[in-house]
Short mmCIF file of C-alpha atoms (C1' of nucleotides) in Angstrom, two decimals:
data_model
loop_
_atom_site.label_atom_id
_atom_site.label_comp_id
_atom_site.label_asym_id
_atom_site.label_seq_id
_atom_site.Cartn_x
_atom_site.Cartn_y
_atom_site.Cartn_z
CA UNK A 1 64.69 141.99 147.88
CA UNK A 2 64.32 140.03 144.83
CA UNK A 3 67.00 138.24 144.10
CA UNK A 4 66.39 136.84 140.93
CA UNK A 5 63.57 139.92 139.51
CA UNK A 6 65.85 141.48 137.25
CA UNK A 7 68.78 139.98 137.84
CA UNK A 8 70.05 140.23 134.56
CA UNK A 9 72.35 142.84 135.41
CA UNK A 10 71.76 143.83 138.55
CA UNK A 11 74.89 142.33 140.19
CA UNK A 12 74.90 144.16 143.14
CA UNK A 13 72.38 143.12 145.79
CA UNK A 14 73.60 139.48 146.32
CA UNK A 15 76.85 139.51 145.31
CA UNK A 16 77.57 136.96 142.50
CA UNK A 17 78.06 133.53 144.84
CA UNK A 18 80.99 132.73 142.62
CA UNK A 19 83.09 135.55 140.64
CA UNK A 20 85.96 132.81 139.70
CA UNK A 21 83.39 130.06 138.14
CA UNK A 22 83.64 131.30 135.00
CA UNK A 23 86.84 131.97 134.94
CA UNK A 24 87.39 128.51 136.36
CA UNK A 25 85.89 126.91 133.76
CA UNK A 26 87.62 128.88 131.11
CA UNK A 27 90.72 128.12 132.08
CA UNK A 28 90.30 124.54 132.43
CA UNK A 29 88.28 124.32 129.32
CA UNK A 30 91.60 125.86 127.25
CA UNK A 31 94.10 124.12 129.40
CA UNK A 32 91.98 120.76 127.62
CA UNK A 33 92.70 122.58 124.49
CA UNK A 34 89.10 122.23 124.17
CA UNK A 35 86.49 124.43 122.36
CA UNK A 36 83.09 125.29 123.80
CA UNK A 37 81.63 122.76 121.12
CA UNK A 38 83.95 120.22 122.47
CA UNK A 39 83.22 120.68 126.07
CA UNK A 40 79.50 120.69 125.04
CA UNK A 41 79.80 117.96 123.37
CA UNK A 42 81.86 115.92 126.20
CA UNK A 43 79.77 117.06 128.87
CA UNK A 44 76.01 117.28 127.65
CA UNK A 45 76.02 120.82 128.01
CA UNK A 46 75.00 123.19 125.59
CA UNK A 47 77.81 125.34 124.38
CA UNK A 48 75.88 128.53 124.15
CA UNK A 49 75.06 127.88 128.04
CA UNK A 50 79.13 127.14 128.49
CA UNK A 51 79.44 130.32 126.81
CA UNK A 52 77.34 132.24 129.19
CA UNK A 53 78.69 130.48 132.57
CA UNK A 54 82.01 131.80 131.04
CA UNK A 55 81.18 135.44 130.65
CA UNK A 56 79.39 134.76 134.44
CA UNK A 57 76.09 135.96 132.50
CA UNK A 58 73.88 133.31 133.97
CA UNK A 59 73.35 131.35 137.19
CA UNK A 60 73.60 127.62 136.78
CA UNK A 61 72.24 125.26 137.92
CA UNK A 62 73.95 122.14 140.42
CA UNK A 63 73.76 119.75 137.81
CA UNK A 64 75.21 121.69 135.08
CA UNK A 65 78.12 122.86 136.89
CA UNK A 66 78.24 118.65 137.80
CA UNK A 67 78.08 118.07 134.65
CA UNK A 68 81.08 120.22 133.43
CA UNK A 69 83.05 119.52 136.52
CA UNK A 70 83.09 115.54 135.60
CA UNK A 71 83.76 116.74 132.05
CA UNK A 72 86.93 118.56 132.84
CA UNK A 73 88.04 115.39 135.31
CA UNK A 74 87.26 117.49 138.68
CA UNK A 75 84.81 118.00 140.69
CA UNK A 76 82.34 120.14 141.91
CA UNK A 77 84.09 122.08 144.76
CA UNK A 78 87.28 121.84 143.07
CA UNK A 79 85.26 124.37 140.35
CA UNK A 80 83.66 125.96 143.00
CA UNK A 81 86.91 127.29 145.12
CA UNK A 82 87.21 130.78 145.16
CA UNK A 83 91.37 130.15 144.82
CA UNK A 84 92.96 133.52 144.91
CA UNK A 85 93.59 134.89 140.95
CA UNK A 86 96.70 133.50 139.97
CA UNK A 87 99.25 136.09 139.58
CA UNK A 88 101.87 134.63 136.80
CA UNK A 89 101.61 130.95 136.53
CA UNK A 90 98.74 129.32 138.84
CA UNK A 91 98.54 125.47 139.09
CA UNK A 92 95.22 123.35 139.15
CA UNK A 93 95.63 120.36 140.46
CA UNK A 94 92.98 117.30 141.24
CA UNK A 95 95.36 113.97 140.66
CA UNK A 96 98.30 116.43 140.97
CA UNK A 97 98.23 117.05 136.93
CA UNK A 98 99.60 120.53 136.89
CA UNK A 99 97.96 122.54 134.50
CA UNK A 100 100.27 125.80 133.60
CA UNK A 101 98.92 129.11 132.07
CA UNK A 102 100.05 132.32 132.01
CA UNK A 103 97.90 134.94 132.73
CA UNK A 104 98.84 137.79 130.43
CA UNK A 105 98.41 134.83 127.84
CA UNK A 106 102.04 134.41 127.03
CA UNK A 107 102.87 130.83 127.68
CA UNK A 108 99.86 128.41 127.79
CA UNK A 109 100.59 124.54 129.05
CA UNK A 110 97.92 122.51 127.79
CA UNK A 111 97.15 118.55 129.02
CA UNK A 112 97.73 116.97 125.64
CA UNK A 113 98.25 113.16 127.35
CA UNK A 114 94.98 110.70 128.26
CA UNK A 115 93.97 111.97 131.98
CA UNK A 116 94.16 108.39 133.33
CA UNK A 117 98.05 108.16 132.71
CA UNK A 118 98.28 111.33 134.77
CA UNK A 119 99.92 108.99 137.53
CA UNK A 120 102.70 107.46 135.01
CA UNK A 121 102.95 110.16 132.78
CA UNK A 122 101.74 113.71 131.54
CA UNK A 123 102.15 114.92 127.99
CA UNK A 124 101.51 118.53 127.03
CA UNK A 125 101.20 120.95 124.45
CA UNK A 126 103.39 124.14 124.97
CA UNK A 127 102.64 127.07 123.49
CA UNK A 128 104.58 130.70 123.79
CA UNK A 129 104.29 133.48 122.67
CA UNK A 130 107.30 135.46 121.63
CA UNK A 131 109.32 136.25 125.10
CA UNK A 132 107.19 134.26 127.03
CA UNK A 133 108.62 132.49 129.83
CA UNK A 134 107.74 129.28 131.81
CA UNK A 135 108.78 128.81 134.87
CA UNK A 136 108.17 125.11 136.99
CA UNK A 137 108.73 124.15 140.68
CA UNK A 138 110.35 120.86 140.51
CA UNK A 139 108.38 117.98 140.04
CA UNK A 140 108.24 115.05 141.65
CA UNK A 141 111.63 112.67 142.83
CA UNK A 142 112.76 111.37 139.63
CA UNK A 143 110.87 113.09 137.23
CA UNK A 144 112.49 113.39 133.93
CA UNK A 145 111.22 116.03 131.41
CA UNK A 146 111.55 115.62 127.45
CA UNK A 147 110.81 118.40 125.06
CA UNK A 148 110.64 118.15 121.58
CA UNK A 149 110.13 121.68 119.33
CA UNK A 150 107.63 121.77 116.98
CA UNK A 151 107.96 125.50 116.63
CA UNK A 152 110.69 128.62 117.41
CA UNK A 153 113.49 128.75 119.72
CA UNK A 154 113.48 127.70 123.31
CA UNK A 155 116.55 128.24 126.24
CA UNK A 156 115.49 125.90 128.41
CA UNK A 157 117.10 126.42 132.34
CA UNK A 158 117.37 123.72 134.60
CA UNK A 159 119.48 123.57 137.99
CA UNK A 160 122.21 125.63 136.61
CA UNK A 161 122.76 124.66 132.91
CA UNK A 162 120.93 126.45 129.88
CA UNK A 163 120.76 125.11 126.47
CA UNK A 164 119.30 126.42 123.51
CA UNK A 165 117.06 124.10 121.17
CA UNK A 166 115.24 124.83 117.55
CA UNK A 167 112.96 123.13 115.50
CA UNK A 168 113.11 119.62 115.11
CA UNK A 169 115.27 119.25 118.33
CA UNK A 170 114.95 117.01 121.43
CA UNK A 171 115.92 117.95 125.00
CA UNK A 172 116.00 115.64 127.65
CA UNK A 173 116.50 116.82 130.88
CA UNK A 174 115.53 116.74 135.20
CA UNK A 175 112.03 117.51 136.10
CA UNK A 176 112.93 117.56 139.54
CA UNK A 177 114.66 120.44 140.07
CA UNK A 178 113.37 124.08 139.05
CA UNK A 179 113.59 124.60 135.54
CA UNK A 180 112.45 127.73 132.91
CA UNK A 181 111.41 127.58 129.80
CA UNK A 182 112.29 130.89 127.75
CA UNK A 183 111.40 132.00 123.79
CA UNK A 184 113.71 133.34 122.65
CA UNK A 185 113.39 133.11 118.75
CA UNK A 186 111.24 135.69 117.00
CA UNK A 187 107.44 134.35 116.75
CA UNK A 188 106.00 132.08 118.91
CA UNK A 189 106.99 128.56 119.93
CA UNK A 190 105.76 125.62 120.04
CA UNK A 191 106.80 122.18 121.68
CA UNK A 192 105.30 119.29 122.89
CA UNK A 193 106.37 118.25 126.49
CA UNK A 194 106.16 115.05 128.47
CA UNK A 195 106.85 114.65 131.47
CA UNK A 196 107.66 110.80 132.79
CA UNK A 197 107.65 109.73 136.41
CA UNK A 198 109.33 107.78 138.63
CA UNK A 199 107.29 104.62 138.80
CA UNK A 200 107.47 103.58 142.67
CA UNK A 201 105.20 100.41 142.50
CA UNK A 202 105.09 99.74 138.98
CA UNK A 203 101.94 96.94 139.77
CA UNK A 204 99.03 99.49 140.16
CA UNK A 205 97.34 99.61 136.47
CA UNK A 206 94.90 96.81 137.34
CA UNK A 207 90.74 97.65 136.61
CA UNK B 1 64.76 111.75 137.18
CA UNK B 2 65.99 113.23 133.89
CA UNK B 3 68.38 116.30 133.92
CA UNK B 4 66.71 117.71 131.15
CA UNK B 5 64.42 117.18 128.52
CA UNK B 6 65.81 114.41 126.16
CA UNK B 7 68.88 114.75 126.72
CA UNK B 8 71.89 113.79 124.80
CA UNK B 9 72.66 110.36 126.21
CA UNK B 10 71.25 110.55 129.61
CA UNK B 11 73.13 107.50 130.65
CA UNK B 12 75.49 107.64 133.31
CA UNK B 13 76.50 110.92 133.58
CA UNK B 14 72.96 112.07 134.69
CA UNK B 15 72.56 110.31 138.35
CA UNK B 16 72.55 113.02 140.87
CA UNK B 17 75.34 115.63 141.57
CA UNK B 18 74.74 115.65 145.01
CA UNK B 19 72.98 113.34 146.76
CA UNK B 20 73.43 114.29 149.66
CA UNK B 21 72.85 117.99 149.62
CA UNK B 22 69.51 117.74 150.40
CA UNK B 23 70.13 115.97 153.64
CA UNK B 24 73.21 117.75 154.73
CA UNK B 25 71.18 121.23 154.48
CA UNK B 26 68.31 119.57 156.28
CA UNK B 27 71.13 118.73 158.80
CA UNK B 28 72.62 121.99 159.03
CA UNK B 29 69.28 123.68 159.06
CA UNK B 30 68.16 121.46 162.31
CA UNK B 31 71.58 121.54 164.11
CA UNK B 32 70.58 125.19 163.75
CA UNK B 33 67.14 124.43 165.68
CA UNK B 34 65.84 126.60 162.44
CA UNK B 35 62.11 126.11 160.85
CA UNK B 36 62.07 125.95 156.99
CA UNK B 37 60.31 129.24 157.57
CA UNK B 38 63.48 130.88 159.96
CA UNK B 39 65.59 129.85 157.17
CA UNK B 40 63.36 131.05 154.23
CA UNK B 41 63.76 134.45 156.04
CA UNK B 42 66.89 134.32 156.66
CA UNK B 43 68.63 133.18 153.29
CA UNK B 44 65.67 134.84 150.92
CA UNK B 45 65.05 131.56 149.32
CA UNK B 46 61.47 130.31 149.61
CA UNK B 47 60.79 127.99 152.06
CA UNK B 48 58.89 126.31 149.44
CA UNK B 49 62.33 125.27 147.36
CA UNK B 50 64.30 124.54 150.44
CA UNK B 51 61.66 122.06 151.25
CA UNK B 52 62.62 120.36 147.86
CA UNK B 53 66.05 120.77 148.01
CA UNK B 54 66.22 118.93 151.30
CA UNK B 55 63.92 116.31 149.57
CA UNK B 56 66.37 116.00 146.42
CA UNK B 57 63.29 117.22 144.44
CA UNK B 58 65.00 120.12 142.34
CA UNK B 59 67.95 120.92 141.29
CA UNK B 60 69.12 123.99 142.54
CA UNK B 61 70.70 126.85 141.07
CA UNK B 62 74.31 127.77 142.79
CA UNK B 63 72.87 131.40 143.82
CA UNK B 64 70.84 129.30 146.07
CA UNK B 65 72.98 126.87 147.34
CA UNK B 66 75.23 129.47 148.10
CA UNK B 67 72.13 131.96 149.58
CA UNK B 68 71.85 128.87 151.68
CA UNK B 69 75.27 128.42 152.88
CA UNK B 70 75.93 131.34 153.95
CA UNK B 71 72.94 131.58 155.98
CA UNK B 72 73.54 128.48 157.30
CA UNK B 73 77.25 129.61 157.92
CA UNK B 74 79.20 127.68 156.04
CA UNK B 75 80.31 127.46 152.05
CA UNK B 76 79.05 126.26 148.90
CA UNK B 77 81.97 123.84 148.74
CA UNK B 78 81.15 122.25 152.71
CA UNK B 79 77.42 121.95 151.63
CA UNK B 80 78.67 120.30 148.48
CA UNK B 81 80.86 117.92 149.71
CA UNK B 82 80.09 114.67 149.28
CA UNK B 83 81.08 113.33 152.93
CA UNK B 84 80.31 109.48 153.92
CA UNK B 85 76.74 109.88 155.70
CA UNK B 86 77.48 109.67 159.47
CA UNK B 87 77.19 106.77 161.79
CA UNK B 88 76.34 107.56 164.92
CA UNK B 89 77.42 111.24 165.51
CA UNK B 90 78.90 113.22 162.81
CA UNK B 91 80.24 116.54 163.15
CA UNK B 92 79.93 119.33 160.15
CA UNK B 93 82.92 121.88 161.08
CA UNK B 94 83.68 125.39 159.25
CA UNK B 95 84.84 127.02 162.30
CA UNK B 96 85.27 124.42 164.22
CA UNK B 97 81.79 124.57 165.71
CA UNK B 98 80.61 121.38 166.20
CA UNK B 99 77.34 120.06 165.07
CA UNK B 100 76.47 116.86 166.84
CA UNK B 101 73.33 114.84 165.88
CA UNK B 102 72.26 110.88 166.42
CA UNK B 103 71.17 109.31 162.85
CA UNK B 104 68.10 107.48 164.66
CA UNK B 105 66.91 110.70 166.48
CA UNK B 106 68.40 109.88 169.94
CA UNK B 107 69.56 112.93 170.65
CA UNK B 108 70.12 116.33 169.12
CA UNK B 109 72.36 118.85 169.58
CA UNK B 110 71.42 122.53 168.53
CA UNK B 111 73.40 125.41 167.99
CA UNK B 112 71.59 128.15 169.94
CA UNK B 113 74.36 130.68 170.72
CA UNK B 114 75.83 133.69 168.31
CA UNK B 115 77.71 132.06 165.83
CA UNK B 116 79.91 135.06 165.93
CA UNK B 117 81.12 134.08 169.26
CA UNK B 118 81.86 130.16 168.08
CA UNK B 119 85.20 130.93 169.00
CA UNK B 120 85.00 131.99 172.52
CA UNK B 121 81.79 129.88 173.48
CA UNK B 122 79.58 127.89 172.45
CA UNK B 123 76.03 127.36 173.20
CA UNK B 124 74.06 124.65 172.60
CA UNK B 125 70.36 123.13 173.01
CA UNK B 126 70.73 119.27 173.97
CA UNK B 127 67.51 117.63 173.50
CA UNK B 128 67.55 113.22 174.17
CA UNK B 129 65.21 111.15 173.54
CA UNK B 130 64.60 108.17 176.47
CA UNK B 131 67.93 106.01 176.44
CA UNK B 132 70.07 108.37 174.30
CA UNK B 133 73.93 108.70 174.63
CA UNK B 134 75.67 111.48 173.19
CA UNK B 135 79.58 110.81 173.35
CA UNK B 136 81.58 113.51 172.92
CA UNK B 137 85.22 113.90 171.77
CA UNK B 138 87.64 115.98 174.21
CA UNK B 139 87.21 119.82 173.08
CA UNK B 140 90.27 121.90 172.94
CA UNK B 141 92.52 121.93 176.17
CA UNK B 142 91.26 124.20 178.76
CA UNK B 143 87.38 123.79 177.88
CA UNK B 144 85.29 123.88 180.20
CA UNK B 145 81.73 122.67 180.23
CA UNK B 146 78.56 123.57 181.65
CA UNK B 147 75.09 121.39 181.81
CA UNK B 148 71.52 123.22 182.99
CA UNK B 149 69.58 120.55 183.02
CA UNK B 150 66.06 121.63 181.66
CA UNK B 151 64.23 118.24 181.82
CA UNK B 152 64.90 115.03 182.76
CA UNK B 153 67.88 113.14 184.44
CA UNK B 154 71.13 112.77 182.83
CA UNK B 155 74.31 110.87 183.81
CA UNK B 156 77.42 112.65 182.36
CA UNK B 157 80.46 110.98 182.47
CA UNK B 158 84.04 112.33 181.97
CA UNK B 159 87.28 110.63 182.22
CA UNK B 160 86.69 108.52 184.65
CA UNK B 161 84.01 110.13 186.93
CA UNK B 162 80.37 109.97 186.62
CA UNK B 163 77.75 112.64 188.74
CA UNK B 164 73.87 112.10 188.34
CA UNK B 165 72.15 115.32 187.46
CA UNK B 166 68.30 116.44 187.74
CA UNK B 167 66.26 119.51 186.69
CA UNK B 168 66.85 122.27 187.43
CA UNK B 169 70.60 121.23 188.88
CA UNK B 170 73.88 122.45 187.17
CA UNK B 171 76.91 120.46 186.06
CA UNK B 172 79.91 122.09 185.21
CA UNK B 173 82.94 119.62 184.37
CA UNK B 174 86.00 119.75 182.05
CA UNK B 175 85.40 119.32 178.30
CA UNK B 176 88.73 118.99 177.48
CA UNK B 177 88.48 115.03 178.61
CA UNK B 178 86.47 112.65 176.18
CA UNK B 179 82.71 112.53 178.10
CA UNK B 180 79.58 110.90 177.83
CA UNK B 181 75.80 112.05 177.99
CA UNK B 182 73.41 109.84 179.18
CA UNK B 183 69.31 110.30 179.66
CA UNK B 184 69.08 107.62 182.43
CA UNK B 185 65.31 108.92 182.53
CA UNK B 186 62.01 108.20 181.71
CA UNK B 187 61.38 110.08 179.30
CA UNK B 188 62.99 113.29 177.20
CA UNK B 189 65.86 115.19 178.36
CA UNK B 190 66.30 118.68 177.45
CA UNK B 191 69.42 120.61 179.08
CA UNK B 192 71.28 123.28 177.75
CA UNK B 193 75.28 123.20 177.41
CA UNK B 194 77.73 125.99 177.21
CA UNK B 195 80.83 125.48 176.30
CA UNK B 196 83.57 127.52 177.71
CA UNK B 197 86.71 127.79 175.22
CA UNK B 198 90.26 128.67 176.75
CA UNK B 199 91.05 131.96 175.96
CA UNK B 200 94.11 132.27 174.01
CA UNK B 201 95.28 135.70 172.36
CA UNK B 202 92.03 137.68 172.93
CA UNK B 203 92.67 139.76 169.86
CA UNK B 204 91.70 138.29 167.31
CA UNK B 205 88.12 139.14 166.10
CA UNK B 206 88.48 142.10 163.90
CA UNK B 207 87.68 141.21 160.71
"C1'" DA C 1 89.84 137.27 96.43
"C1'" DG C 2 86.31 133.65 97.50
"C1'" DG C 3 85.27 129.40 99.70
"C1'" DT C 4 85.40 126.32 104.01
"C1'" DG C 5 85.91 125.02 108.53
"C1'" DT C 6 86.55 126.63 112.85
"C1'" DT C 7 85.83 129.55 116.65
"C1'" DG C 8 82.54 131.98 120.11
"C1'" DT C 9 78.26 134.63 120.31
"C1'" DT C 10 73.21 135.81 119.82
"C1'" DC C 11 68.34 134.55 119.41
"C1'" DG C 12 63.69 132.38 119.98
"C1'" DT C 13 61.60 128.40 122.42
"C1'" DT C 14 60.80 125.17 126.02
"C1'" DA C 15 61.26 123.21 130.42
"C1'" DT C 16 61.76 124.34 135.03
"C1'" DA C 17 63.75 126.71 139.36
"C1'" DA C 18 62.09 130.03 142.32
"C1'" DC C 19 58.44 132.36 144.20
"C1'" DG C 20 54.21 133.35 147.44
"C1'" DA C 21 49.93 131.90 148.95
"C1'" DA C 22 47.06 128.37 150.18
"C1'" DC C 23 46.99 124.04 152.22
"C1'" DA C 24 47.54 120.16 155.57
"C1'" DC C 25 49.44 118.56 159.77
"C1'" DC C 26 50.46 118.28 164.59
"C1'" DA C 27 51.21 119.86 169.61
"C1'" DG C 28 49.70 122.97 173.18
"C1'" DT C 29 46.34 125.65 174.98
"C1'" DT C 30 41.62 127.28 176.64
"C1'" DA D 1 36.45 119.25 171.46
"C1'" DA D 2 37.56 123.48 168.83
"C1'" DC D 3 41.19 127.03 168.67
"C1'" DT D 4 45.78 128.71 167.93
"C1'" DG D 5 50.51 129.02 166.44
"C1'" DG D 6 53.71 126.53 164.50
"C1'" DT D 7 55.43 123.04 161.37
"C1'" DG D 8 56.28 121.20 156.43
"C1'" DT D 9 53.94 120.45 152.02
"C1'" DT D 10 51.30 121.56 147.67
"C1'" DC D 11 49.91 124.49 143.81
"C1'" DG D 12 49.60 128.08 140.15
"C1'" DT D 13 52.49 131.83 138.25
"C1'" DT D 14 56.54 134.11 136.74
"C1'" DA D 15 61.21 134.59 135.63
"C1'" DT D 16 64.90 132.25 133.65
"C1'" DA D 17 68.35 128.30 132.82
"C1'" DA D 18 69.02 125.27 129.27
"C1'" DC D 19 68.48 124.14 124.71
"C1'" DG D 20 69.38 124.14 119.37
"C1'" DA D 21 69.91 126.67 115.44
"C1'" DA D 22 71.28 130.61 113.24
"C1'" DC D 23 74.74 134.04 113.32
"C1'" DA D 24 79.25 136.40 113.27
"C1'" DA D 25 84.32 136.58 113.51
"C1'" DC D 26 88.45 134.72 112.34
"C1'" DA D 27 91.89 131.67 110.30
"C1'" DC D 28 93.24 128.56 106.80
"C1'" DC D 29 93.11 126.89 102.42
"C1'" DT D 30 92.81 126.56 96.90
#
DNA sequence: AGGTGTTGTTCGTTATAACGAACACCAGTT
DNA sequence: AACTGGTGTTCGTTATAACGAACAACACCT
């Protein structure tokens, strides 16, 4: 009954207490557009152990997974929530910062803005691979959404109107309805998005 | 104190992950009414490590904590949680089973029935020291209570209504009204309460 | 092509988490 | 009082999590 004998690769007698962790991390790590050096770096961690935790090929310990969980602005049972794999698009969430990834690897949102704006304003780096699609819920009440293409050829859908923008080109349009991001040019595309919010109070910065 | 050897800058990210794990599984284990040796046997950790976990004097890998949890019938991410210690009574949840325990040792409320059957009835061990009060929040409509009384004299109030009980005697009164547990004796109470939950459906306990 | 910087992985070493057995402690019993 | 069965703690050993450096794989230059 020893659990940790040989537990190299012996996955099967205690089942491993948290399939998703690595996966977890993963996809946080990249949605930071963050390499393992970086992460190591930022949270004290060595990389090769980030590497491991990743491929699930060790068992870590509380304070490492602490340690990466304040690293990647969460915490602890945020990483630790067996969600449900995402099918398409899945949304992490914390201070409500939606972090947007495809699965098949098509379309990858990544947080590109400083976290602590995350209430006045989130700025991301799109990325798509050629036919990729994006696809958003609306965001909040007043939301307004600008893109600006650094790369390809994006229809962008929102409400009922399409328009088509290239390189160079800036769309401004509602975040608060249900919008889709397609490429349609012939490589992959590239923007960067930002997405400003309503400000309610507008007196809440202090400390 | 350190995480690790010298680590990077073991300034301020390196204060403990989790406090309060070590008390909340000492919690859990005693709400249980389970010796570091019942749960040793029953998670397959060494009773040796859970006595330093509950003493905050390692640092656990998450196969334990979870090996832990689960024996202890909850989740990595409950045991994890950082909740504000409790006042007077605090109440851990999961399935709604609660857990009720007096900081300063007044009184103790243990868990003694299958927690398979948490959701049909609950059984628990009430021990009080001289003086204690255990107040209880109204249970679900339709509760009823029961009160052996195994040592002792108690005075158990609900709504407005307040009966005297001795050994050996039985109280049975409704649950779903807030009520109040008093050990009006000289020395240790010790009584054991059942809980009676209204049966809804009735089908529900496959899985 | 051959650098050059980046990525993630592998590898040997060290610190330590987990283990089991031995220990100390206390309450009940004879 | 000594004994007994239970508690939680300690102690030496073993397996391994974490580390840093060396490695490999890939892209981007010149």
């Amino acid at each position: 009954m020893s659990t940790r004998r040989g537990s190299k690769n012996s996955s099967s007698q205690d089942f491993d207490p948290t399939p998703s962790l690595g996966k977890t991390i993963q996809r946080l790590r990249k949605a930071y557009n963050m390499s393992l050096g970086d992460l190591s770096e930022h949270s004290g961690v060595a990389k090769s152990i980030i590497s491991q935790i990743e491929r699930n090929e060790t068992n870590p310990t509380l304070s490492t997974v602490y340690r990466l969980s304040r690293a990647l602005d969460t915490t602890i049972d945020e990483v630790l929530r067996t969600e449900g794999a995402a099918l398409f698009l899945e949304h992490q969430t914390k201070s409500g910062v939606p972090i947007l990834e495809s699965q098949d690897g098509l379309c990858r949102l990544a947080i590109a803005g400083p976290l602590n704006l995350v209430d006045q304003v989130q700025w991301y780096d799109f990325r798509a691979k050629e036919g990729g699609v994006l696809e958003s819920d609306p965001h909040p009440q007043g939301t307004v959404e600008h893109l600006y293409i650094l790369a390809g050829e994006l229809d962008v859908t929102t409400g009922e109107e399409t328009r088509r923008v290239k390189v160079g080109e800036t769309l401004r349009f509602r975040g608060d309805l249900p919008h889709k991001i397609v490429n349609v040019g012939a490589g992959d595309a590239h923007a960067t998005m930002m997405l400003v919010l309503r400000q309610l109070g507008s007196a809440d910065n202090s400390g």
